[in-house]
JSON list of C-alpha atoms in Angstrom, two decimals:
[
{"chain": "A", "resi": 26, "resn": "MET", "atom": "CA", "xyz": [0.00, 0.00, 0.00]},
{"chain": "A", "resi": 27, "resn": "GLN", "atom": "CA", "xyz": [2.81, 2.42, 0.88]},
{"chain": "A", "resi": 28, "resn": "GLN", "atom": "CA", "xyz": [4.60, 1.69, -2.41]},
{"chain": "A", "resi": 29, "resn": "TYR", "atom": "CA", "xyz": [1.33, 2.22, -4.31]},
{"chain": "A", "resi": 30, "resn": "ARG", "atom": "CA", "xyz": [0.84, 5.60, -2.60]},
{"chain": "A", "resi": 31, "resn": "SER", "atom": "CA", "xyz": [4.43, 6.59, -3.39]},
{"chain": "A", "resi": 32, "resn": "ILE", "atom": "CA", "xyz": [3.99, 5.89, -7.11]},
{"chain": "A", "resi": 33, "resn": "SER", "atom": "CA", "xyz": [0.59, 7.58, -7.14]},
{"chain": "A", "resi": 34, "resn": "ASP", "atom": "CA", "xyz": [2.05, 10.68, -5.45]},
{"chain": "A", "resi": 35, "resn": "LYS", "atom": "CA", "xyz": [4.80, 10.83, -8.05]},
{"chain": "A", "resi": 36, "resn": "ARG", "atom": "CA", "xyz": [2.26, 10.72, -10.86]},
{"chain": "A", "resi": 37, "resn": "THR", "atom": "CA", "xyz": [0.21, 13.47, -9.20]},
{"chain": "A", "resi": 38, "resn": "THR", "atom": "CA", "xyz": [3.31, 15.66, -8.94]},
{"chain": "A", "resi": 39, "resn": "GLN", "atom": "CA", "xyz": [4.09, 14.96, -12.57]},
{"chain": "A", "resi": 40, "resn": "ARG", "atom": "CA", "xyz": [0.63, 16.18, -13.60]},
{"chain": "A", "resi": 41, "resn": "TYR", "atom": "CA", "xyz": [1.20, 19.44, -11.74]},
{"chain": "A", "resi": 42, "resn": "VAL", "atom": "CA", "xyz": [4.59, 19.85, -13.42]},
{"chain": "A", "resi": 43, "resn": "PHE", "atom": "CA", "xyz": [3.03, 19.26, -16.84]},
{"chain": "A", "resi": 44, "resn": "TRP", "atom": "CA", "xyz": [0.32, 21.91, -16.36]},
{"chain": "A", "resi": 45, "resn": "LEU", "atom": "CA", "xyz": [2.85, 24.38, -14.94]},
{"chain": "A", "resi": 46, "resn": "LEU", "atom": "CA", "xyz": [5.14, 23.93, -17.93]},
{"chain": "A", "resi": 47, "resn": "LEU", "atom": "CA", "xyz": [2.20, 24.18, -20.32]},
{"chain": "A", "resi": 48, "resn": "ALA", "atom": "CA", "xyz": [1.14, 27.48, -18.73]},
{"chain": "A", "resi": 49, "resn": "GLY", "atom": "CA", "xyz": [4.70, 28.79, -18.95]},
{"chain": "A", "resi": 50, "resn": "PHE", "atom": "CA", "xyz": [4.97, 27.84, -22.61]},
{"chain": "A", "resi": 51, "resn": "ALA", "atom": "CA", "xyz": [1.63, 29.50, -23.37]},
{"chain": "A", "resi": 52, "resn": "VAL", "atom": "CA", "xyz": [2.96, 32.76, -21.89]},
{"chain": "A", "resi": 53, "resn": "ILE", "atom": "CA", "xyz": [6.21, 32.60, -23.89]},
{"chain": "A", "resi": 54, "resn": "ALA", "atom": "CA", "xyz": [4.35, 31.63, -27.08]},
{"chain": "A", "resi": 55, "resn": "ALA", "atom": "CA", "xyz": [1.94, 34.56, -26.71]},
{"chain": "A", "resi": 56, "resn": "PHE", "atom": "CA", "xyz": [4.87, 36.90, -26.08]},
{"chain": "A", "resi": 57, "resn": "VAL", "atom": "CA", "xyz": [6.66, 35.68, -29.21]},
{"chain": "A", "resi": 58, "resn": "ALA", "atom": "CA", "xyz": [3.52, 35.86, -31.34]},
{"chain": "A", "resi": 59, "resn": "LEU", "atom": "CA", "xyz": [2.70, 39.41, -30.24]},
{"chain": "A", "resi": 60, "resn": "GLN", "atom": "CA", "xyz": [6.25, 40.78, -30.12]},
{"chain": "A", "resi": 61, "resn": "PRO", "atom": "CA", "xyz": [8.62, 38.71, -32.27]},
{"chain": "A", "resi": 62, "resn": "ASP", "atom": "CA", "xyz": [11.16, 41.56, -32.22]},
{"chain": "A", "resi": 63, "resn": "ASN", "atom": "CA", "xyz": [11.41, 42.78, -28.65]},
{"chain": "A", "resi": 64, "resn": "ARG", "atom": "CA", "xyz": [13.91, 44.56, -26.44]},
{"chain": "A", "resi": 65, "resn": "LEU", "atom": "CA", "xyz": [14.09, 41.80, -23.85]},
{"chain": "A", "resi": 66, "resn": "ASP", "atom": "CA", "xyz": [15.37, 39.28, -26.38]},
{"chain": "A", "resi": 67, "resn": "GLN", "atom": "CA", "xyz": [17.80, 41.81, -27.78]},
{"chain": "A", "resi": 68, "resn": "SER", "atom": "CA", "xyz": [19.12, 42.79, -24.34]},
{"chain": "A", "resi": 69, "resn": "VAL", "atom": "CA", "xyz": [19.71, 39.23, -23.14]},
{"chain": "A", "resi": 70, "resn": "ALA", "atom": "CA", "xyz": [21.28, 38.20, -26.45]},
{"chain": "A", "resi": 71, "resn": "SER", "atom": "CA", "xyz": [23.57, 41.25, -26.46]},
{"chain": "A", "resi": 72, "resn": "TYR", "atom": "CA", "xyz": [24.71, 40.45, -22.92]},
{"chain": "A", "resi": 73, "resn": "ILE", "atom": "CA", "xyz": [25.59, 36.84, -23.77]},
{"chain": "A", "resi": 74, "resn": "GLN", "atom": "CA", "xyz": [27.21, 37.75, -27.08]},
{"chain": "A", "resi": 75, "resn": "GLY", "atom": "CA", "xyz": [29.26, 40.39, -25.26]},
{"chain": "A", "resi": 76, "resn": "PHE", "atom": "CA", "xyz": [31.48, 37.58, -23.92]},
{"chain": "A", "resi": 77, "resn": "GLU", "atom": "CA", "xyz": [32.64, 36.71, -27.44]},
{"chain": "A", "resi": 78, "resn": "ALA", "atom": "CA", "xyz": [36.23, 35.48, -27.57]},
{"chain": "A", "resi": 79, "resn": "ASP", "atom": "CA", "xyz": [38.03, 32.82, -29.60]},
{"chain": "A", "resi": 80, "resn": "LYS", "atom": "CA", "xyz": [38.22, 30.29, -26.75]},
{"chain": "A", "resi": 81, "resn": "ILE", "atom": "CA", "xyz": [34.60, 30.79, -25.75]},
{"chain": "A", "resi": 82, "resn": "THR", "atom": "CA", "xyz": [33.50, 30.50, -29.38]},
{"chain": "A", "resi": 83, "resn": "SER", "atom": "CA", "xyz": [35.31, 27.17, -29.63]},
{"chain": "A", "resi": 84, "resn": "ILE", "atom": "CA", "xyz": [33.53, 25.91, -26.52]},
{"chain": "A", "resi": 85, "resn": "MET", "atom": "CA", "xyz": [30.17, 27.06, -27.83]},
{"chain": "A", "resi": 86, "resn": "MET", "atom": "CA", "xyz": [30.82, 25.45, -31.20]},
{"chain": "A", "resi": 87, "resn": "PHE", "atom": "CA", "xyz": [31.57, 22.18, -29.42]},
{"chain": "A", "resi": 88, "resn": "PHE", "atom": "CA", "xyz": [28.29, 22.21, -27.49]},
{"chain": "A", "resi": 89, "resn": "THR", "atom": "CA", "xyz": [26.18, 23.30, -30.46]},
{"chain": "A", "resi": 90, "resn": "THR", "atom": "CA", "xyz": [27.72, 20.44, -32.47]},
{"chain": "A", "resi": 91, "resn": "VAL", "atom": "CA", "xyz": [26.94, 17.97, -29.67]},
{"chain": "A", "resi": 92, "resn": "GLY", "atom": "CA", "xyz": [23.36, 19.26, -29.76]},
{"chain": "A", "resi": 93, "resn": "SER", "atom": "CA", "xyz": [22.98, 18.79, -33.53]},
{"chain": "A", "resi": 94, "resn": "THR", "atom": "CA", "xyz": [20.63, 16.18, -34.97]},
{"chain": "A", "resi": 95, "resn": "LYS", "atom": "CA", "xyz": [23.44, 13.90, -36.12]},
{"chain": "A", "resi": 96, "resn": "PHE", "atom": "CA", "xyz": [25.19, 13.81, -32.76]},
{"chain": "A", "resi": 97, "resn": "THR", "atom": "CA", "xyz": [21.91, 13.55, -30.84]},
{"chain": "A", "resi": 98, "resn": "ILE", "atom": "CA", "xyz": [21.06, 10.42, -32.84]},
{"chain": "A", "resi": 99, "resn": "LEU", "atom": "CA", "xyz": [24.54, 8.96, -32.24]},
{"chain": "A", "resi": 100, "resn": "ILE", "atom": "CA", "xyz": [24.42, 9.72, -28.52]},
{"chain": "A", "resi": 101, "resn": "THR", "atom": "CA", "xyz": [20.92, 8.27, -28.29]},
{"chain": "A", "resi": 102, "resn": "LEU", "atom": "CA", "xyz": [21.97, 5.03, -29.97]},
{"chain": "A", "resi": 103, "resn": "GLY", "atom": "CA", "xyz": [24.94, 4.77, -27.63]},
{"chain": "A", "resi": 104, "resn": "VAL", "atom": "CA", "xyz": [22.78, 5.41, -24.57]},
{"chain": "A", "resi": 105, "resn": "LEU", "atom": "CA", "xyz": [20.20, 2.84, -25.72]},
{"chain": "A", "resi": 106, "resn": "ALA", "atom": "CA", "xyz": [22.91, 0.21, -26.21]},
{"chain": "A", "resi": 107, "resn": "ILE", "atom": "CA", "xyz": [24.50, 0.88, -22.81]},
{"chain": "A", "resi": 108, "resn": "LEU", "atom": "CA", "xyz": [21.19, 0.89, -20.92]},
{"chain": "A", "resi": 109, "resn": "TYR", "atom": "CA", "xyz": [20.03, -2.34, -22.51]},
{"chain": "A", "resi": 110, "resn": "ALA", "atom": "CA", "xyz": [23.39, -4.05, -21.96]},
{"chain": "A", "resi": 111, "resn": "LYS", "atom": "CA", "xyz": [23.45, -2.96, -18.33]},
{"chain": "A", "resi": 112, "resn": "PHE", "atom": "CA", "xyz": [19.82, -3.30, -17.22]},
{"chain": "A", "resi": 113, "resn": "ARG", "atom": "CA", "xyz": [18.11, -5.40, -19.93]},
{"chain": "A", "resi": 114, "resn": "LYS", "atom": "CA", "xyz": [14.88, -3.38, -19.73]},
{"chain": "A", "resi": 115, "resn": "ALA", "atom": "CA", "xyz": [13.21, -2.86, -23.09]},
{"chain": "A", "resi": 116, "resn": "ASN", "atom": "CA", "xyz": [10.62, -0.53, -21.56]},
{"chain": "A", "resi": 117, "resn": "GLU", "atom": "CA", "xyz": [13.37, 1.98, -20.80]},
{"chain": "A", "resi": 118, "resn": "LEU", "atom": "CA", "xyz": [14.43, 1.97, -24.45]},
{"chain": "A", "resi": 119, "resn": "LEU", "atom": "CA", "xyz": [10.84, 2.63, -25.49]},
{"chain": "A", "resi": 120, "resn": "PHE", "atom": "CA", "xyz": [10.67, 5.44, -22.95]},
{"chain": "A", "resi": 121, "resn": "ILE", "atom": "CA", "xyz": [13.69, 7.25, -24.44]},
{"chain": "A", "resi": 122, "resn": "CYS", "atom": "CA", "xyz": [12.44, 6.75, -28.00]},
{"chain": "A", "resi": 123, "resn": "ALA", "atom": "CA", "xyz": [9.03, 8.15, -27.05]},
{"chain": "A", "resi": 124, "resn": "VAL", "atom": "CA", "xyz": [10.58, 11.21, -25.37]},
{"chain": "A", "resi": 125, "resn": "LEU", "atom": "CA", "xyz": [12.94, 12.01, -28.25]},
{"chain": "A", "resi": 126, "resn": "GLY", "atom": "CA", "xyz": [10.55, 11.19, -31.06]},
{"chain": "A", "resi": 127, "resn": "GLY", "atom": "CA", "xyz": [7.70, 13.16, -29.55]},
{"chain": "A", "resi": 128, "resn": "SER", "atom": "CA", "xyz": [9.91, 16.14, -28.76]},
{"chain": "A", "resi": 129, "resn": "ALA", "atom": "CA", "xyz": [11.21, 16.24, -32.35]},
{"chain": "A", "resi": 130, "resn": "LEU", "atom": "CA", "xyz": [7.68, 16.04, -33.77]},
{"chain": "A", "resi": 131, "resn": "LEU", "atom": "CA", "xyz": [6.44, 18.74, -31.38]},
{"chain": "A", "resi": 132, "resn": "ASN", "atom": "CA", "xyz": [9.32, 21.01, -32.37]},
{"chain": "A", "resi": 133, "resn": "THR", "atom": "CA", "xyz": [8.48, 20.63, -36.05]},
{"chain": "A", "resi": 134, "resn": "VAL", "atom": "CA", "xyz": [4.80, 21.40, -35.47]},
{"chain": "A", "resi": 135, "resn": "LEU", "atom": "CA", "xyz": [5.59, 24.47, -33.36]},
{"chain": "A", "resi": 136, "resn": "LYS", "atom": "CA", "xyz": [8.13, 25.85, -35.83]},
{"chain": "A", "resi": 137, "resn": "LEU", "atom": "CA", "xyz": [5.63, 25.53, -38.66]},
{"chain": "A", "resi": 138, "resn": "THR", "atom": "CA", "xyz": [2.94, 27.13, -36.50]},
{"chain": "A", "resi": 139, "resn": "PHE", "atom": "CA", "xyz": [4.88, 30.23, -35.43]},
{"chain": "A", "resi": 140, "resn": "HIS", "atom": "CA", "xyz": [7.07, 30.78, -38.53]},
{"chain": "A", "resi": 141, "resn": "ARG", "atom": "CA", "xyz": [9.49, 32.95, -36.56]},
{"chain": "A", "resi": 142, "resn": "ALA", "atom": "CA", "xyz": [12.54, 34.11, -38.50]},
{"chain": "A", "resi": 143, "resn": "ARG", "atom": "CA", "xyz": [15.98, 33.66, -36.99]},
{"chain": "A", "resi": 144, "resn": "PRO", "atom": "CA", "xyz": [18.04, 36.61, -35.71]},
{"chain": "A", "resi": 145, "resn": "GLU", "atom": "CA", "xyz": [19.71, 38.62, -38.45]},
{"chain": "A", "resi": 146, "resn": "VAL", "atom": "CA", "xyz": [22.55, 40.16, -36.45]},
{"chain": "A", "resi": 147, "resn": "HIS", "atom": "CA", "xyz": [25.68, 38.71, -34.85]},
{"chain": "A", "resi": 148, "resn": "ARG", "atom": "CA", "xyz": [25.58, 35.46, -36.80]},
{"chain": "A", "resi": 149, "resn": "LEU", "atom": "CA", "xyz": [28.70, 33.38, -36.09]},
{"chain": "A", "resi": 150, "resn": "ILE", "atom": "CA", "xyz": [27.27, 30.36, -37.94]},
{"chain": "A", "resi": 151, "resn": "GLU", "atom": "CA", "xyz": [24.53, 29.90, -40.51]},
{"chain": "A", "resi": 152, "resn": "GLU", "atom": "CA", "xyz": [21.34, 27.98, -39.86]},
{"chain": "A", "resi": 153, "resn": "THR", "atom": "CA", "xyz": [18.20, 27.43, -41.90]},
{"chain": "A", "resi": 154, "resn": "GLY", "atom": "CA", "xyz": [14.61, 26.93, -40.85]},
{"chain": "A", "resi": 155, "resn": "PHE", "atom": "CA", "xyz": [12.42, 28.72, -38.35]},
{"chain": "A", "resi": 156, "resn": "SER", "atom": "CA", "xyz": [13.57, 29.94, -34.97]},
{"chain": "A", "resi": 157, "resn": "PHE", "atom": "CA", "xyz": [10.87, 29.26, -32.37]},
{"chain": "A", "resi": 158, "resn": "PRO", "atom": "CA", "xyz": [11.29, 27.08, -30.40]},
{"chain": "A", "resi": 159, "resn": "SER", "atom": "CA", "xyz": [14.94, 26.01, -30.44]},
{"chain": "A", "resi": 160, "resn": "GLY", "atom": "CA", "xyz": [15.32, 22.48, -31.81]},
{"chain": "A", "resi": 161, "resn": "HIS", "atom": "CA", "xyz": [18.75, 22.02, -30.24]},
{"chain": "A", "resi": 162, "resn": "THR", "atom": "CA", "xyz": [17.38, 22.98, -26.83]},
{"chain": "A", "resi": 163, "resn": "MET", "atom": "CA", "xyz": [14.36, 20.72, -27.11]},
{"chain": "A", "resi": 164, "resn": "ALA", "atom": "CA", "xyz": [16.46, 17.75, -28.21]},
{"chain": "A", "resi": 165, "resn": "ALA", "atom": "CA", "xyz": [19.02, 18.34, -25.45]},
{"chain": "A", "resi": 166, "resn": "LEU", "atom": "CA", "xyz": [16.40, 18.53, -22.70]},
{"chain": "A", "resi": 167, "resn": "ALA", "atom": "CA", "xyz": [14.56, 15.50, -24.08]},
{"chain": "A", "resi": 168, "resn": "LEU", "atom": "CA", "xyz": [17.69, 13.35, -24.38]},
{"chain": "A", "resi": 169, "resn": "TYR", "atom": "CA", "xyz": [19.55, 14.31, -21.21]},
{"chain": "A", "resi": 170, "resn": "GLY", "atom": "CA", "xyz": [16.36, 14.70, -19.20]},
{"chain": "A", "resi": 171, "resn": "ALA", "atom": "CA", "xyz": [15.19, 11.21, -20.15]},
{"chain": "A", "resi": 172, "resn": "VAL", "atom": "CA", "xyz": [18.60, 9.70, -19.43]},
{"chain": "A", "resi": 173, "resn": "ALA", "atom": "CA", "xyz": [18.80, 11.51, -16.07]},
{"chain": "A", "resi": 174, "resn": "PHE", "atom": "CA", "xyz": [15.35, 10.21, -15.12]},
{"chain": "A", "resi": 175, "resn": "LEU", "atom": "CA", "xyz": [16.29, 6.60, -15.87]},
{"chain": "A", "resi": 176, "resn": "LEU", "atom": "CA", "xyz": [19.74, 6.75, -14.27]},
{"chain": "A", "resi": 177, "resn": "TRP", "atom": "CA", "xyz": [18.24, 8.44, -11.20]},
{"chain": "A", "resi": 178, "resn": "ARG", "atom": "CA", "xyz": [16.02, 5.38, -10.73]},
{"chain": "A", "resi": 179, "resn": "HIS", "atom": "CA", "xyz": [19.05, 3.10, -10.80]},
{"chain": "A", "resi": 180, "resn": "ALA", "atom": "CA", "xyz": [21.40, 5.30, -8.73]},
{"chain": "A", "resi": 181, "resn": "SER", "atom": "CA", "xyz": [22.00, 3.96, -5.23]},
{"chain": "A", "resi": 182, "resn": "THR", "atom": "CA", "xyz": [23.49, 7.04, -3.51]},
{"chain": "A", "resi": 183, "resn": "VAL", "atom": "CA", "xyz": [22.62, 10.71, -3.12]},
{"chain": "A", "resi": 184, "resn": "ALA", "atom": "CA", "xyz": [26.07, 11.69, -4.41]},
{"chain": "A", "resi": 185, "resn": "LEU", "atom": "CA", "xyz": [25.60, 9.70, -7.61]},
{"chain": "A", "resi": 186, "resn": "ARG", "atom": "CA", "xyz": [22.18, 11.22, -8.17]},
{"chain": "A", "resi": 187, "resn": "ALA", "atom": "CA", "xyz": [23.60, 14.71, -7.65]},
{"chain": "A", "resi": 188, "resn": "LEU", "atom": "CA", "xyz": [26.34, 13.95, -10.18]},
{"chain": "A", "resi": 189, "resn": "ILE", "atom": "CA", "xyz": [23.77, 12.76, -12.74]},
{"chain": "A", "resi": 190, "resn": "ILE", "atom": "CA", "xyz": [21.68, 15.91, -12.34]},
{"chain": "A", "resi": 191, "resn": "GLY", "atom": "CA", "xyz": [24.75, 18.15, -12.44]},
{"chain": "A", "resi": 192, "resn": "ILE", "atom": "CA", "xyz": [26.17, 16.69, -15.66]},
{"chain": "A", "resi": 193, "resn": "THR", "atom": "CA", "xyz": [22.86, 16.61, -17.51]},
{"chain": "A", "resi": 194, "resn": "ALA", "atom": "CA", "xyz": [21.98, 20.16, -16.39]},
{"chain": "A", "resi": 195, "resn": "LEU", "atom": "CA", "xyz": [25.39, 21.39, -17.58]},
{"chain": "A", "resi": 196, "resn": "PHE", "atom": "CA", "xyz": [24.97, 19.90, -21.05]},
{"chain": "A", "resi": 197, "resn": "ILE", "atom": "CA", "xyz": [21.42, 21.22, -21.45]},
{"chain": "A", "resi": 198, "resn": "PHE", "atom": "CA", "xyz": [22.46, 24.68, -20.28]},
{"chain": "A", "resi": 199, "resn": "MET", "atom": "CA", "xyz": [25.55, 24.90, -22.48]},
{"chain": "A", "resi": 200, "resn": "ILE", "atom": "CA", "xyz": [23.79, 23.66, -25.61]},
{"chain": "A", "resi": 201, "resn": "ALA", "atom": "CA", "xyz": [20.98, 26.17, -25.03]},
{"chain": "A", "resi": 202, "resn": "VAL", "atom": "CA", "xyz": [23.29, 29.13, -24.37]},
{"chain": "A", "resi": 203, "resn": "SER", "atom": "CA", "xyz": [25.49, 28.25, -27.34]},
{"chain": "A", "resi": 204, "resn": "ARG", "atom": "CA", "xyz": [22.55, 28.90, -29.67]},
{"chain": "A", "resi": 205, "resn": "ILE", "atom": "CA", "xyz": [22.15, 32.44, -28.37]},
{"chain": "A", "resi": 206, "resn": "TYR", "atom": "CA", "xyz": [25.90, 33.08, -28.31]},
{"chain": "A", "resi": 207, "resn": "LEU", "atom": "CA", "xyz": [26.28, 31.96, -31.93]},
{"chain": "A", "resi": 208, "resn": "GLY", "atom": "CA", "xyz": [23.43, 34.23, -33.00]},
{"chain": "A", "resi": 209, "resn": "VAL", "atom": "CA", "xyz": [21.02, 31.65, -34.39]},
{"chain": "A", "resi": 210, "resn": "HIS", "atom": "CA", "xyz": [18.31, 31.87, -31.72]},
{"chain": "A", "resi": 211, "resn": "PHE", "atom": "CA", "xyz": [16.57, 34.44, -29.57]},
{"chain": "A", "resi": 212, "resn": "PRO", "atom": "CA", "xyz": [16.53, 33.87, -25.79]},
{"chain": "A", "resi": 213, "resn": "SER", "atom": "CA", "xyz": [12.75, 33.36, -25.97]},
{"chain": "A", "resi": 214, "resn": "ASP", "atom": "CA", "xyz": [13.37, 30.53, -28.47]},
{"chain": "A", "resi": 215, "resn": "ILE", "atom": "CA", "xyz": [15.46, 28.86, -25.78]},
{"chain": "A", "resi": 216, "resn": "ALA", "atom": "CA", "xyz": [12.87, 29.45, -23.05]},
{"chain": "A", "resi": 217, "resn": "GLY", "atom": "CA", "xyz": [10.14, 28.11, -25.31]},
{"chain": "A", "resi": 218, "resn": "GLY", "atom": "CA", "xyz": [12.22, 25.05, -26.16]},
{"chain": "A", "resi": 219, "resn": "ILE", "atom": "CA", "xyz": [12.89, 24.26, -22.51]},
{"chain": "A", "resi": 220, "resn": "LEU", "atom": "CA", "xyz": [9.24, 24.60, -21.56]},
{"chain": "A", "resi": 221, "resn": "ALA", "atom": "CA", "xyz": [7.88, 22.69, -24.57]},
{"chain": "A", "resi": 222, "resn": "SER", "atom": "CA", "xyz": [10.33, 19.80, -24.28]},
{"chain": "A", "resi": 223, "resn": "GLY", "atom": "CA", "xyz": [10.00, 19.74, -20.50]},
{"chain": "A", "resi": 224, "resn": "MET", "atom": "CA", "xyz": [6.24, 19.59, -20.91]},
{"chain": "A", "resi": 225, "resn": "TRP", "atom": "CA", "xyz": [6.50, 16.60, -23.24]},
{"chain": "A", "resi": 226, "resn": "LEU", "atom": "CA", "xyz": [9.09, 14.88, -21.02]},
{"chain": "A", "resi": 227, "resn": "SER", "atom": "CA", "xyz": [6.85, 15.27, -17.96]},
{"chain": "A", "resi": 228, "resn": "LEU", "atom": "CA", "xyz": [3.90, 13.84, -19.89]},
{"chain": "A", "resi": 229, "resn": "VAL", "atom": "CA", "xyz": [5.86, 10.78, -21.04]},
{"chain": "A", "resi": 230, "resn": "ILE", "atom": "CA", "xyz": [7.19, 10.27, -17.50]},
{"chain": "A", "resi": 231, "resn": "TRP", "atom": "CA", "xyz": [3.63, 10.41, -16.21]},
{"chain": "A", "resi": 232, "resn": "VAL", "atom": "CA", "xyz": [2.52, 7.77, -18.73]},
{"chain": "A", "resi": 233, "resn": "TYR", "atom": "CA", "xyz": [5.59, 5.64, -17.97]},
{"chain": "A", "resi": 234, "resn": "GLN", "atom": "CA", "xyz": [4.92, 5.74, -14.24]},
{"chain": "A", "resi": 235, "resn": "TRP", "atom": "CA", "xyz": [1.25, 4.93, -14.82]},
{"chain": "A", "resi": 236, "resn": "TRP", "atom": "CA", "xyz": [2.26, 1.99, -16.96]},
{"chain": "A", "resi": 237, "resn": "GLN", "atom": "CA", "xyz": [4.70, 0.80, -14.30]},
{"chain": "A", "resi": 238, "resn": "GLU", "atom": "CA", "xyz": [2.04, 1.05, -11.62]},
{"chain": "A", "resi": 239, "resn": "ASN", "atom": "CA", "xyz": [-0.64, -0.58, -13.77]},
{"chain": "A", "resi": 240, "resn": "GLY", "atom": "CA", "xyz": [1.68, -3.41, -14.73]},
{"chain": "A", "resi": 241, "resn": "LYS", "atom": "CA", "xyz": [2.57, -4.16, -11.12]},
{"chain": "A", "resi": 242, "resn": "THR", "atom": "CA", "xyz": [-1.02, -4.22, -9.97]},
{"chain": "A", "resi": 243, "resn": "ARG", "atom": "CA", "xyz": [-2.17, -6.74, -12.57]}
]
């Protein structure tokens, strides 16, 4: 009974997280739709781009490359292979595929819906396609968030869990910031990407936990 309540409480929390993220995304989306060119985006972008230097640019190029579609697919395949070899749980592989696939589809739909043009100033690299929300950011949060969730479940110590959260948060943050630094996304694109992908991740986690609970009670 106590275990059942624990799982149920987790799913309830996940529902709250989902609705909170959805509300946050709705605010950002309305802001972008009403004011695609705004001073807040320009101010934050100018501040971040003010740190431009050769060494920093190299670091940002590394993280934006790691966040590209090609490398995300490679990292995902590697993670899937390691998780299956270590834990032999096919449901965890399906979980990651659902998170990443759904996040990618959601990003495509949102980009086509908002049709926001990319920034035209301070371009250090060239990118095509629409700007809102950031695909790199959504993919990074989906991938590293999903991996962190699964590894957290297997971690046996508080220190190990803290390390997992720290590393995944660092990669998500650096990939997101690199897109602003390199001049291919507005800060609101990043915020929208975090909220949209986080929303989808929380929804898939909720379904996964429901499935786990339902399977154990049969």
